[in-house]
Short mmCIF file of C-alpha atoms in Angstrom, two decimals:
data_model
loop_
_atom_site.label_atom_id
_atom_site.label_comp_id
_atom_site.label_asym_id
_atom_site.label_seq_id
_atom_site.Cartn_x
_atom_site.Cartn_y
_atom_site.Cartn_z
CA UNK A 897 12.68 30.72 -0.49
CA UNK A 898 13.15 27.63 -2.58
CA UNK A 899 11.46 24.36 -1.87
CA UNK A 900 13.73 21.39 -1.21
CA UNK A 901 12.90 17.69 -1.51
CA UNK A 902 14.30 14.66 0.34
CA UNK A 903 13.73 10.99 -0.47
CA UNK A 904 13.45 8.70 2.54
CA UNK A 905 12.79 5.00 3.09
CA UNK A 906 9.25 4.19 4.20
CA UNK A 907 10.52 2.78 7.48
CA UNK A 908 11.64 6.35 8.31
CA UNK A 909 8.17 7.88 7.94
CA UNK A 910 7.51 7.44 11.66
CA UNK A 911 10.40 9.82 12.38
CA UNK A 912 9.01 12.61 10.18
CA UNK A 913 7.89 15.70 12.08
CA UNK A 914 5.02 16.70 9.81
CA UNK A 915 4.93 20.18 11.36
CA UNK A 916 8.30 20.87 9.67
CA UNK A 917 7.45 19.68 6.14
CA UNK A 918 4.74 20.47 3.60
CA UNK A 919 3.01 17.10 3.88
CA UNK A 920 0.44 16.69 6.62
CA UNK A 921 0.66 12.97 7.46
CA UNK A 922 1.89 9.56 6.31
CA UNK A 923 -1.41 9.29 4.43
CA UNK A 924 -0.71 12.33 2.23
CA UNK A 925 2.74 11.45 0.92
CA UNK A 926 3.51 9.77 -2.37
CA UNK A 927 5.22 6.40 -2.31
CA UNK A 928 7.40 4.69 -4.90
CA UNK A 929 5.78 1.97 -7.00
CA UNK A 930 7.18 -0.79 -4.78
CA UNK A 931 6.30 1.14 -1.62
CA UNK A 932 9.88 1.22 -0.32
CA UNK A 933 10.47 4.98 -0.60
CA UNK A 934 8.70 8.28 -0.24
CA UNK A 935 9.70 11.92 -0.18
CA UNK A 936 8.98 15.07 1.78
CA UNK A 937 9.46 18.71 0.90
CA UNK A 938 10.26 21.74 2.99
CA UNK A 939 11.02 25.43 2.66
CA UNK A 940 13.89 27.14 4.44
CA UNK A 941 16.22 25.40 6.86
CA UNK A 942 16.58 21.63 6.65
CA UNK A 943 14.69 19.91 9.47
CA UNK A 944 17.00 18.11 11.89
CA UNK A 945 15.41 14.71 11.26
CA UNK A 946 16.53 14.98 7.62
CA UNK A 947 20.20 15.72 8.36
CA UNK A 948 22.49 13.40 6.42
CA UNK A 949 19.93 12.90 3.64
CA UNK A 950 20.46 14.01 0.03
CA UNK A 951 18.41 17.00 -1.09
CA UNK A 952 16.90 17.68 -4.50
CA UNK A 953 15.63 20.72 -6.35
CA UNK A 954 12.17 20.81 -7.89
CA UNK A 955 13.47 19.98 -11.37
CA UNK A 956 15.63 17.14 -10.02
CA UNK A 957 12.77 15.54 -8.07
CA UNK A 958 10.48 15.80 -11.12
CA UNK A 959 13.04 13.84 -13.17
CA UNK A 960 13.29 11.20 -10.44
CA UNK A 961 9.52 10.90 -10.07
CA UNK A 962 9.18 10.37 -13.83
CA UNK A 963 11.18 7.11 -13.62
CA UNK A 964 9.69 3.62 -13.49
CA UNK A 965 10.60 3.44 -9.81
CA UNK A 966 8.02 6.15 -9.05
CA UNK A 967 5.53 6.01 -11.92
CA UNK A 968 3.80 2.80 -12.87
CA UNK A 969 3.15 2.09 -16.51
CA UNK A 970 0.37 -0.31 -15.50
CA UNK A 971 -3.17 0.93 -16.07
CA UNK A 972 -5.32 1.41 -12.96
#
């Protein structure tokens, strides 16, 4: 089975059924630098609450997460 990734807006986090994705809660997901987006990952069939959303492979999501939108160049 291949893992699939879906980017969602943060206002959609409340609709995530965490029993159907690999993340365990809103506190364990990674957010974009500006906090407007996050992503979830799943194996197998696409959860119903993600229907209509674009999906990404592992290599595609890694490329997206390497952008300035997801990775801050500011030191901690």
